[in-house]
């Protein structure tokens, strides 16, 4: 079960990252990989004198630091954030975990079942953790976030990191923490109202660094239900020719919500009448849900990423107990 959770978590991460970088057949994203990140930095450096600031992918700001912060004591497991460290490809949050019970505990974060990590107000699919603790034992672990995925959301420095932990025993009884936060010194001055994802999509920095093409972008949406709204929608194609529909949601309700998308239509024609994408969006957070279009566009002579004028799907929202909070609305997005 733990291996399955790990695989599913990776799938969710790659669903977003594949859009912006070439991927190997083995499922390893080159966004955030050694060669890709180095190439992106090199391209940005070489063109600094010839491009506007919005065309240049900024170097990640590595100055953000944290103070030791107690995060949670869920299910008799104490978790403390101790340090924030950076390398050339990712930022890592160091954690100290202590099992205060007389039974084994497993601590998971960033899984398919309870993936609720965030950075600077955006749900982030990086940050997987799986740690087994014997009774009374402690461990030092790290949760890492690739610069590649953070760049996608327009994030180039850390103001805060939010993490939700799923803690279970050997009898499969589990308790989930709320999303708990650790802040850097950047938090007080950070502009959380700025839509950094949309700003990045409107610029050319990702295009120049990763070979991304933005085929269509629109901020026009009439969807707002249960304090959940759609802020923008983008069709993008990576340098391998794989296209995706990226839909930016915002949850302004007072509870975390599972958002599920199904029944996809492109240019008024149904291409799939079942599930196409989902995410758990915490209260007052944004999320970019990726819908791969490859299977619908390949071999279709009349439909391609450049001539999609509308995309429609059904949106349903449910709380953490899987109780529906919306009836399910059909949304049509125009480009």
mmCIF file of C-alpha atoms in Angstrom:
data_model
loop_
_atom_site.group_PDB
_atom_site.id
_atom_site.type_symbol
_atom_site.label_atom_id
_atom_site.label_comp_id
_atom_site.label_asym_id
_atom_site.label_seq_id
_atom_site.Cartn_x
_atom_site.Cartn_y
_atom_site.Cartn_z
ATOM 1 C CA UNK A 1 0.000 0.000 0.000
ATOM 2 C CA UNK A 2 2.820 2.416 0.847
ATOM 3 C CA UNK A 3 4.529 1.736 -2.494
ATOM 4 C CA UNK A 4 1.251 2.322 -4.279
ATOM 5 C CA UNK A 5 0.827 5.655 -2.517
ATOM 6 C CA UNK A 6 4.334 6.640 -3.570
ATOM 7 C CA UNK A 7 3.673 5.741 -7.204
ATOM 8 C CA UNK A 8 0.371 7.624 -7.232
ATOM 9 C CA UNK A 9 2.021 10.663 -5.704
ATOM 10 C CA UNK A 10 4.673 10.653 -8.414
ATOM 11 C CA UNK A 11 1.965 10.352 -11.068
ATOM 12 C CA UNK A 12 0.263 13.467 -9.707
ATOM 13 C CA UNK A 13 3.518 15.388 -9.728
ATOM 14 C CA UNK A 14 4.344 14.357 -13.271
ATOM 15 C CA UNK A 15 0.852 15.214 -14.504
ATOM 16 C CA UNK A 16 1.792 18.825 -13.874
ATOM 17 C CA UNK A 17 5.511 18.758 -14.619
ATOM 18 C CA UNK A 18 5.212 16.787 -17.901
ATOM 19 C CA UNK A 19 3.466 19.799 -19.354
ATOM 20 C CA UNK A 20 6.548 21.937 -19.069
ATOM 21 C CA UNK A 21 9.441 19.649 -19.858
ATOM 22 C CA UNK A 22 10.520 16.704 -21.909
ATOM 23 C CA UNK A 23 10.073 13.439 -20.030
ATOM 24 C CA UNK A 24 11.790 10.127 -20.462
ATOM 25 C CA UNK A 25 9.858 6.911 -21.045
ATOM 26 C CA UNK A 26 10.833 5.860 -17.563
ATOM 27 C CA UNK A 27 8.747 8.685 -16.077
ATOM 28 C CA UNK A 28 11.495 11.013 -14.924
ATOM 29 C CA UNK A 29 10.790 14.672 -15.473
ATOM 30 C CA UNK A 30 13.639 16.745 -16.816
ATOM 31 C CA UNK A 31 12.230 19.856 -15.175
ATOM 32 C CA UNK A 32 14.247 20.103 -11.980
ATOM 33 C CA UNK A 33 16.690 17.422 -13.172
ATOM 34 C CA UNK A 34 20.381 18.215 -13.139
ATOM 35 C CA UNK A 35 20.770 18.788 -16.878
ATOM 36 C CA UNK A 36 17.486 20.639 -17.434
ATOM 37 C CA UNK A 37 17.892 22.988 -14.502
ATOM 38 C CA UNK A 38 21.465 23.748 -15.542
ATOM 39 C CA UNK A 39 20.392 24.349 -19.137
ATOM 40 C CA UNK A 40 17.560 26.631 -18.009
ATOM 41 C CA UNK A 41 19.921 28.646 -15.811
ATOM 42 C CA UNK A 42 22.421 28.887 -18.632
ATOM 43 C CA UNK A 43 19.801 30.092 -21.116
ATOM 44 C CA UNK A 44 18.567 32.699 -18.667
ATOM 45 C CA UNK A 45 22.080 33.904 -18.000
ATOM 46 C CA UNK A 46 23.019 34.078 -21.688
ATOM 47 C CA UNK A 47 19.989 36.155 -22.628
ATOM 48 C CA UNK A 48 19.822 38.539 -19.683
ATOM 49 C CA UNK A 49 20.984 41.475 -21.775
ATOM 50 C CA UNK A 50 18.552 40.874 -24.635
ATOM 51 C CA UNK A 51 15.219 40.105 -22.964
ATOM 52 C CA UNK A 52 12.744 41.811 -20.702
ATOM 53 C CA UNK A 53 12.547 40.650 -17.082
ATOM 54 C CA UNK A 54 9.309 38.775 -17.830
ATOM 55 C CA UNK A 55 11.226 36.757 -20.446
ATOM 56 C CA UNK A 56 13.916 35.568 -18.064
ATOM 57 C CA UNK A 57 13.469 32.741 -15.569
ATOM 58 C CA UNK A 58 14.921 34.237 -12.371
ATOM 59 C CA UNK A 59 17.454 32.370 -10.327
ATOM 60 C CA UNK A 60 15.782 30.852 -7.273
ATOM 61 C CA UNK A 61 16.165 33.008 -4.174
ATOM 62 C CA UNK A 62 17.883 30.813 -1.563
ATOM 63 C CA UNK A 63 17.856 33.319 1.293
ATOM 64 C CA UNK A 64 14.642 32.119 2.958
ATOM 65 C CA UNK A 65 15.309 30.562 6.366
ATOM 66 C CA UNK A 66 13.065 29.208 9.134
ATOM 67 C CA UNK A 67 13.169 29.008 12.873
ATOM 68 C CA UNK A 68 12.617 25.614 14.472
ATOM 69 C CA UNK A 69 8.834 25.179 14.466
ATOM 70 C CA UNK A 70 6.630 22.543 16.080
ATOM 71 C CA UNK A 71 4.152 21.482 13.385
ATOM 72 C CA UNK A 72 1.907 18.836 14.902
ATOM 73 C CA UNK A 73 1.388 16.160 17.575
ATOM 74 C CA UNK A 74 -1.154 14.146 15.575
ATOM 75 C CA UNK A 75 -1.733 10.511 16.640
ATOM 76 C CA UNK A 76 1.056 10.683 19.251
ATOM 77 C CA UNK A 77 3.678 11.650 16.680
ATOM 78 C CA UNK A 78 5.490 14.927 17.220
ATOM 79 C CA UNK A 79 6.775 16.598 14.033
ATOM 80 C CA UNK A 80 9.091 19.612 14.111
ATOM 81 C CA UNK A 81 10.481 21.597 11.193
ATOM 82 C CA UNK A 82 14.149 22.255 11.907
ATOM 83 C CA UNK A 83 15.823 23.744 8.819
ATOM 84 C CA UNK A 84 15.305 24.876 5.227
ATOM 85 C CA UNK A 85 18.152 24.062 2.839
ATOM 86 C CA UNK A 86 18.769 24.646 -0.864
ATOM 87 C CA UNK A 87 20.800 23.024 -3.605
ATOM 88 C CA UNK A 88 20.920 23.687 -7.339
ATOM 89 C CA UNK A 89 17.666 21.831 -8.063
ATOM 90 C CA UNK A 90 15.373 21.813 -5.031
ATOM 91 C CA UNK A 91 14.567 23.240 -1.633
ATOM 92 C CA UNK A 92 14.289 20.816 1.289
ATOM 93 C CA UNK A 93 12.506 21.125 4.611
ATOM 94 C CA UNK A 94 14.194 19.106 7.365
ATOM 95 C CA UNK A 95 11.874 17.435 9.870
ATOM 96 C CA UNK A 96 12.331 15.712 13.213
ATOM 97 C CA UNK A 97 9.712 13.023 13.852
ATOM 98 C CA UNK A 98 9.173 11.437 17.275
ATOM 99 C CA UNK A 99 6.850 8.520 17.987
ATOM 100 C CA UNK A 100 5.553 9.067 21.517
ATOM 101 C CA UNK A 101 3.267 6.021 21.479
ATOM 102 C CA UNK A 102 3.930 2.380 22.404
ATOM 103 C CA UNK A 103 3.033 1.161 18.903
ATOM 104 C CA UNK A 104 4.477 1.592 15.444
ATOM 105 C CA UNK A 105 3.493 4.621 13.409
ATOM 106 C CA UNK A 106 3.773 5.424 9.696
ATOM 107 C CA UNK A 107 3.930 9.052 8.611
ATOM 108 C CA UNK A 108 3.047 9.984 5.021
ATOM 109 C CA UNK A 109 2.824 13.370 3.313
ATOM 110 C CA UNK A 110 2.180 14.351 -0.271
ATOM 111 C CA UNK A 111 0.451 11.071 -1.148
ATOM 112 C CA UNK A 112 -2.380 10.515 -3.595
ATOM 113 C CA UNK A 113 -4.716 9.872 -0.677
ATOM 114 C CA UNK A 114 -3.831 13.025 1.240
ATOM 115 C CA UNK A 115 -1.745 15.297 -0.956
ATOM 116 C CA UNK A 116 -2.108 18.692 0.664
ATOM 117 C CA UNK A 117 1.243 20.410 0.452
ATOM 118 C CA UNK A 118 1.447 24.072 -0.457
ATOM 119 C CA UNK A 119 4.045 26.752 -1.098
ATOM 120 C CA UNK A 120 3.206 30.477 -1.045
ATOM 121 C CA UNK A 121 -0.527 29.846 -1.377
ATOM 122 C CA UNK A 122 -0.429 27.272 -4.208
ATOM 123 C CA UNK A 123 -1.086 23.562 -3.843
ATOM 124 C CA UNK A 124 2.143 21.772 -4.811
ATOM 125 C CA UNK A 125 2.403 18.114 -5.807
ATOM 126 C CA UNK A 126 6.040 17.727 -4.798
ATOM 127 C CA UNK A 127 7.025 16.936 -1.229
ATOM 128 C CA UNK A 128 6.502 13.191 -0.709
ATOM 129 C CA UNK A 129 7.371 11.670 2.671
ATOM 130 C CA UNK A 130 7.015 8.095 3.938
ATOM 131 C CA UNK A 131 8.547 7.286 7.315
ATOM 132 C CA UNK A 132 8.024 4.269 9.614
ATOM 133 C CA UNK A 133 8.666 4.777 13.323
ATOM 134 C CA UNK A 134 9.070 2.080 15.958
ATOM 135 C CA UNK A 135 7.574 2.734 19.414
ATOM 136 C CA UNK A 136 9.478 5.561 21.103
ATOM 137 C CA UNK A 137 11.712 6.051 18.063
ATOM 138 C CA UNK A 138 12.649 9.264 16.309
ATOM 139 C CA UNK A 139 13.887 10.044 12.816
ATOM 140 C CA UNK A 140 15.289 12.870 10.733
ATOM 141 C CA UNK A 141 13.596 13.259 7.337
ATOM 142 C CA UNK A 142 13.373 15.792 4.503
ATOM 143 C CA UNK A 143 10.540 16.943 2.267
ATOM 144 C CA UNK A 144 11.797 18.415 -1.007
ATOM 145 C CA UNK A 145 10.257 20.695 -3.624
ATOM 146 C CA UNK A 146 11.835 20.960 -7.072
ATOM 147 C CA UNK A 147 12.516 24.382 -8.510
ATOM 148 C CA UNK A 148 10.881 23.070 -11.695
ATOM 149 C CA UNK A 149 7.422 22.715 -10.175
ATOM 150 C CA UNK A 150 7.801 25.915 -8.175
ATOM 151 C CA UNK A 151 8.808 27.787 -11.349
ATOM 152 C CA UNK A 152 5.592 26.604 -13.010
ATOM 153 C CA UNK A 153 3.638 28.459 -10.316
ATOM 154 C CA UNK A 154 5.757 31.590 -10.620
ATOM 155 C CA UNK A 155 7.467 30.900 -7.286
ATOM 156 C CA UNK A 156 11.129 31.832 -7.018
ATOM 157 C CA UNK A 157 11.458 32.241 -3.262
ATOM 158 C CA UNK A 158 9.902 30.621 -0.201
ATOM 159 C CA UNK A 159 7.547 32.613 2.000
ATOM 160 C CA UNK A 160 5.785 29.668 3.618
ATOM 161 C CA UNK A 161 5.369 25.905 3.275
ATOM 162 C CA UNK A 162 2.205 24.057 4.275
ATOM 163 C CA UNK A 163 2.098 20.288 4.829
ATOM 164 C CA UNK A 164 -0.636 17.837 5.756
ATOM 165 C CA UNK A 165 0.416 14.583 7.446
ATOM 166 C CA UNK A 166 -1.394 11.226 7.328
ATOM 167 C CA UNK A 167 -0.309 9.135 10.341
ATOM 168 C CA UNK A 168 -1.364 5.498 10.749
ATOM 169 C CA UNK A 169 -0.692 2.425 12.891
ATOM 170 C CA UNK A 170 -0.270 -1.247 11.975
ATOM 171 C CA UNK A 171 -4.033 -1.809 12.204
ATOM 172 C CA UNK A 172 -4.649 0.822 9.472
ATOM 173 C CA UNK A 173 -6.197 3.246 11.921
ATOM 174 C CA UNK A 174 -5.107 6.706 10.869
ATOM 175 C CA UNK A 175 -5.392 10.360 11.776
ATOM 176 C CA UNK A 176 -4.737 13.264 9.450
ATOM 177 C CA UNK A 177 -3.345 16.584 10.549
ATOM 178 C CA UNK A 178 -4.636 19.857 9.210
ATOM 179 C CA UNK A 179 -2.286 21.629 6.863
ATOM 180 C CA UNK A 180 0.397 23.023 9.159
ATOM 181 C CA UNK A 181 2.727 25.840 8.230
ATOM 182 C CA UNK A 182 6.269 27.008 8.622
ATOM 183 C CA UNK A 183 7.237 30.525 7.512
ATOM 184 C CA UNK A 184 10.444 32.183 6.410
ATOM 185 C CA UNK A 185 11.401 35.813 6.942
ATOM 186 C CA UNK A 186 9.941 36.491 3.460
ATOM 187 C CA UNK A 187 6.351 35.862 4.622
ATOM 188 C CA UNK A 188 5.662 39.280 6.111
ATOM 189 C CA UNK A 189 6.485 41.154 2.909
ATOM 190 C CA UNK A 190 5.205 38.569 0.410
ATOM 191 C CA UNK A 191 2.261 39.586 -1.807
ATOM 192 C CA UNK A 192 -0.107 36.608 -1.531
ATOM 193 C CA UNK A 193 -2.716 38.431 -3.630
ATOM 194 C CA UNK A 194 -0.541 38.325 -6.738
ATOM 195 C CA UNK A 195 -1.397 35.515 -9.160
ATOM 196 C CA UNK A 196 2.188 34.425 -9.796
ATOM 197 C CA UNK A 197 1.118 31.440 -11.887
ATOM 198 C CA UNK A 198 -0.863 33.596 -14.329
ATOM 199 C CA UNK A 199 1.892 36.209 -14.430
ATOM 200 C CA UNK A 200 4.368 33.497 -15.417
ATOM 201 C CA UNK A 201 2.058 32.094 -18.084
ATOM 202 C CA UNK A 202 1.682 35.566 -19.610
ATOM 203 C CA UNK A 203 5.433 36.044 -19.774
ATOM 204 C CA UNK A 204 8.008 34.097 -21.759
ATOM 205 C CA UNK A 205 10.343 32.881 -19.009
ATOM 206 C CA UNK A 206 9.110 29.280 -18.983
ATOM 207 C CA UNK A 207 8.923 29.218 -22.756
ATOM 208 C CA UNK A 208 12.525 30.371 -23.064
ATOM 209 C CA UNK A 209 13.867 28.123 -20.298
ATOM 210 C CA UNK A 210 11.968 24.898 -20.987
ATOM 211 C CA UNK A 211 10.800 25.107 -24.580
ATOM 212 C CA UNK A 212 7.161 25.582 -23.608
ATOM 213 C CA UNK A 213 4.534 26.899 -26.028
ATOM 214 C CA UNK A 214 1.446 28.660 -24.684
ATOM 215 C CA UNK A 215 -1.162 27.878 -27.346
ATOM 216 C CA UNK A 216 -4.045 29.713 -25.674
ATOM 217 C CA UNK A 217 -4.699 31.609 -22.446
ATOM 218 C CA UNK A 218 -7.874 33.113 -21.045
ATOM 219 C CA UNK A 219 -8.933 34.689 -17.769
ATOM 220 C CA UNK A 220 -12.599 34.582 -18.753
ATOM 221 C CA UNK A 221 -14.680 32.172 -16.657
ATOM 222 C CA UNK A 222 -18.231 32.246 -15.352
ATOM 223 C CA UNK A 223 -17.627 29.440 -12.844
ATOM 224 C CA UNK A 224 -18.040 30.237 -9.158
ATOM 225 C CA UNK A 225 -19.768 27.732 -6.898
ATOM 226 C CA UNK A 226 -19.416 27.020 -3.188
ATOM 227 C CA UNK A 227 -16.738 29.733 -2.934
ATOM 228 C CA UNK A 228 -14.658 27.877 -5.529
ATOM 229 C CA UNK A 229 -13.836 29.735 -8.729
ATOM 230 C CA UNK A 230 -11.778 29.318 -11.886
ATOM 231 C CA UNK A 231 -9.213 32.098 -12.330
ATOM 232 C CA UNK A 232 -7.625 31.150 -15.640
ATOM 233 C CA UNK A 233 -7.219 28.429 -18.218
ATOM 234 C CA UNK A 234 -4.265 27.740 -20.448
ATOM 235 C CA UNK A 235 -3.432 25.292 -23.218
ATOM 236 C CA UNK A 236 0.274 24.537 -23.289
ATOM 237 C CA UNK A 237 2.539 22.247 -25.288
ATOM 238 C CA UNK A 238 5.969 21.072 -24.185
ATOM 239 C CA UNK A 239 8.953 20.649 -26.482
ATOM 240 C CA UNK A 240 8.008 17.001 -27.068
ATOM 241 C CA UNK A 241 4.662 18.077 -28.479
ATOM 242 C CA UNK A 242 2.582 16.924 -25.480
ATOM 243 C CA UNK A 243 -0.295 19.313 -24.801
ATOM 244 C CA UNK A 244 -2.327 19.909 -21.653
ATOM 245 C CA UNK A 245 -5.219 22.024 -20.490
ATOM 246 C CA UNK A 246 -4.226 23.820 -17.277
ATOM 247 C CA UNK A 247 -7.129 25.109 -15.156
ATOM 248 C CA UNK A 248 -6.361 27.436 -12.242
ATOM 249 C CA UNK A 249 -8.812 27.109 -9.335
ATOM 250 C CA UNK A 250 -9.128 29.094 -6.120
ATOM 251 C CA UNK A 251 -10.846 27.822 -2.984
ATOM 252 C CA UNK A 252 -12.083 30.709 -0.828
ATOM 253 C CA UNK A 253 -14.314 28.530 1.329
ATOM 254 C CA UNK A 254 -13.578 27.805 4.982
ATOM 255 C CA UNK A 255 -12.789 24.130 4.342
ATOM 256 C CA UNK A 256 -10.484 21.962 2.252
ATOM 257 C CA UNK A 257 -12.225 20.588 -0.843
ATOM 258 C CA UNK A 258 -11.643 17.795 -3.301
ATOM 259 C CA UNK A 259 -12.249 19.170 -6.810
ATOM 260 C CA UNK A 260 -13.055 16.528 -9.433
ATOM 261 C CA UNK A 261 -13.314 17.156 -13.183
ATOM 262 C CA UNK A 262 -15.047 14.854 -15.669
ATOM 263 C CA UNK A 263 -16.928 14.727 -18.988
ATOM 264 C CA UNK A 264 -14.465 16.647 -21.133
ATOM 265 C CA UNK A 265 -15.545 18.334 -24.361
ATOM 266 C CA UNK A 266 -13.254 20.170 -26.773
ATOM 267 C CA UNK A 267 -14.791 22.571 -29.292
ATOM 268 C CA UNK A 268 -18.184 21.192 -28.318
ATOM 269 C CA UNK A 269 -17.296 17.556 -29.057
ATOM 270 C CA UNK A 270 -17.192 15.008 -26.246
ATOM 271 C CA UNK A 271 -13.759 13.393 -25.944
ATOM 272 C CA UNK A 272 -14.155 11.671 -22.569
ATOM 273 C CA UNK A 273 -17.269 11.032 -20.480
ATOM 274 C CA UNK A 274 -15.502 10.113 -17.226
ATOM 275 C CA UNK A 275 -12.820 11.406 -14.837
ATOM 276 C CA UNK A 276 -10.122 13.692 -16.286
ATOM 277 C CA UNK A 277 -8.495 15.421 -13.287
ATOM 278 C CA UNK A 278 -8.697 16.327 -9.593
ATOM 279 C CA UNK A 279 -6.944 17.940 -6.665
ATOM 280 C CA UNK A 280 -7.380 18.584 -2.952
ATOM 281 C CA UNK A 281 -7.404 22.358 -2.495
ATOM 282 C CA UNK A 282 -6.997 23.689 1.016
ATOM 283 C CA UNK A 283 -8.991 26.647 2.271
ATOM 284 C CA UNK A 284 -7.821 29.948 0.755
ATOM 285 C CA UNK A 285 -5.383 28.241 -1.617
ATOM 286 C CA UNK A 286 -5.022 28.064 -5.381
ATOM 287 C CA UNK A 287 -4.389 24.970 -7.473
ATOM 288 C CA UNK A 288 -3.542 24.344 -11.110
ATOM 289 C CA UNK A 289 -5.232 21.140 -12.291
ATOM 290 C CA UNK A 290 -3.656 19.589 -15.386
ATOM 291 C CA UNK A 291 -5.672 17.646 -17.985
ATOM 292 C CA UNK A 292 -3.524 15.817 -20.529
ATOM 293 C CA UNK A 293 -4.817 16.284 -24.080
ATOM 294 C CA UNK A 294 -2.410 13.931 -25.820
ATOM 295 C CA UNK A 295 -4.802 11.005 -26.251
ATOM 296 C CA UNK A 296 -7.480 13.280 -27.729
ATOM 297 C CA UNK A 297 -5.224 15.183 -30.136
ATOM 298 C CA UNK A 298 -2.980 12.400 -31.455
ATOM 299 C CA UNK A 299 -4.216 11.283 -34.840
ATOM 300 C CA UNK A 300 -7.031 13.828 -34.866
ATOM 301 C CA UNK A 301 -6.673 15.837 -38.075
ATOM 302 C CA UNK A 302 -9.374 18.343 -37.151
ATOM 303 C CA UNK A 303 -8.254 19.113 -33.585
ATOM 304 C CA UNK A 304 -4.950 20.434 -32.308
ATOM 305 C CA UNK A 305 -3.643 22.612 -29.490
ATOM 306 C CA UNK A 306 -3.782 25.734 -31.666
ATOM 307 C CA UNK A 307 -7.411 25.492 -32.765
ATOM 308 C CA UNK A 308 -9.121 24.665 -29.474
ATOM 309 C CA UNK A 309 -11.601 27.480 -28.924
ATOM 310 C CA UNK A 310 -13.544 25.997 -26.000
ATOM 311 C CA UNK A 311 -13.185 23.329 -23.337
ATOM 312 C CA UNK A 312 -16.074 22.092 -21.191
ATOM 313 C CA UNK A 313 -16.212 19.725 -18.219
ATOM 314 C CA UNK A 314 -18.204 18.939 -15.102
ATOM 315 C CA UNK A 315 -16.894 20.255 -11.776
ATOM 316 C CA UNK A 316 -17.804 18.576 -8.488
ATOM 317 C CA UNK A 317 -16.565 19.533 -5.021
ATOM 318 C CA UNK A 318 -16.566 17.434 -1.839
ATOM 319 C CA UNK A 319 -15.168 17.983 1.649
ATOM 320 C CA UNK A 320 -12.600 15.816 3.422
ATOM 321 C CA UNK A 321 -15.339 13.351 4.413
ATOM 322 C CA UNK A 322 -16.237 13.044 0.715
ATOM 323 C CA UNK A 323 -19.579 14.724 1.366
ATOM 324 C CA UNK A 324 -20.601 16.650 -1.779
ATOM 325 C CA UNK A 325 -20.745 20.403 -1.341
ATOM 326 C CA UNK A 326 -21.791 21.158 -4.935
ATOM 327 C CA UNK A 327 -24.259 19.416 -7.242
ATOM 328 C CA UNK A 328 -21.908 19.324 -10.195
ATOM 329 C CA UNK A 329 -21.928 22.063 -12.803
ATOM 330 C CA UNK A 330 -20.933 21.954 -16.460
ATOM 331 C CA UNK A 331 -18.369 24.671 -17.155
ATOM 332 C CA UNK A 332 -17.460 25.937 -20.597
ATOM 333 C CA UNK A 333 -14.182 27.815 -20.945
ATOM 334 C CA UNK A 334 -13.638 29.943 -24.030
ATOM 335 C CA UNK A 335 -10.275 30.890 -25.516
#
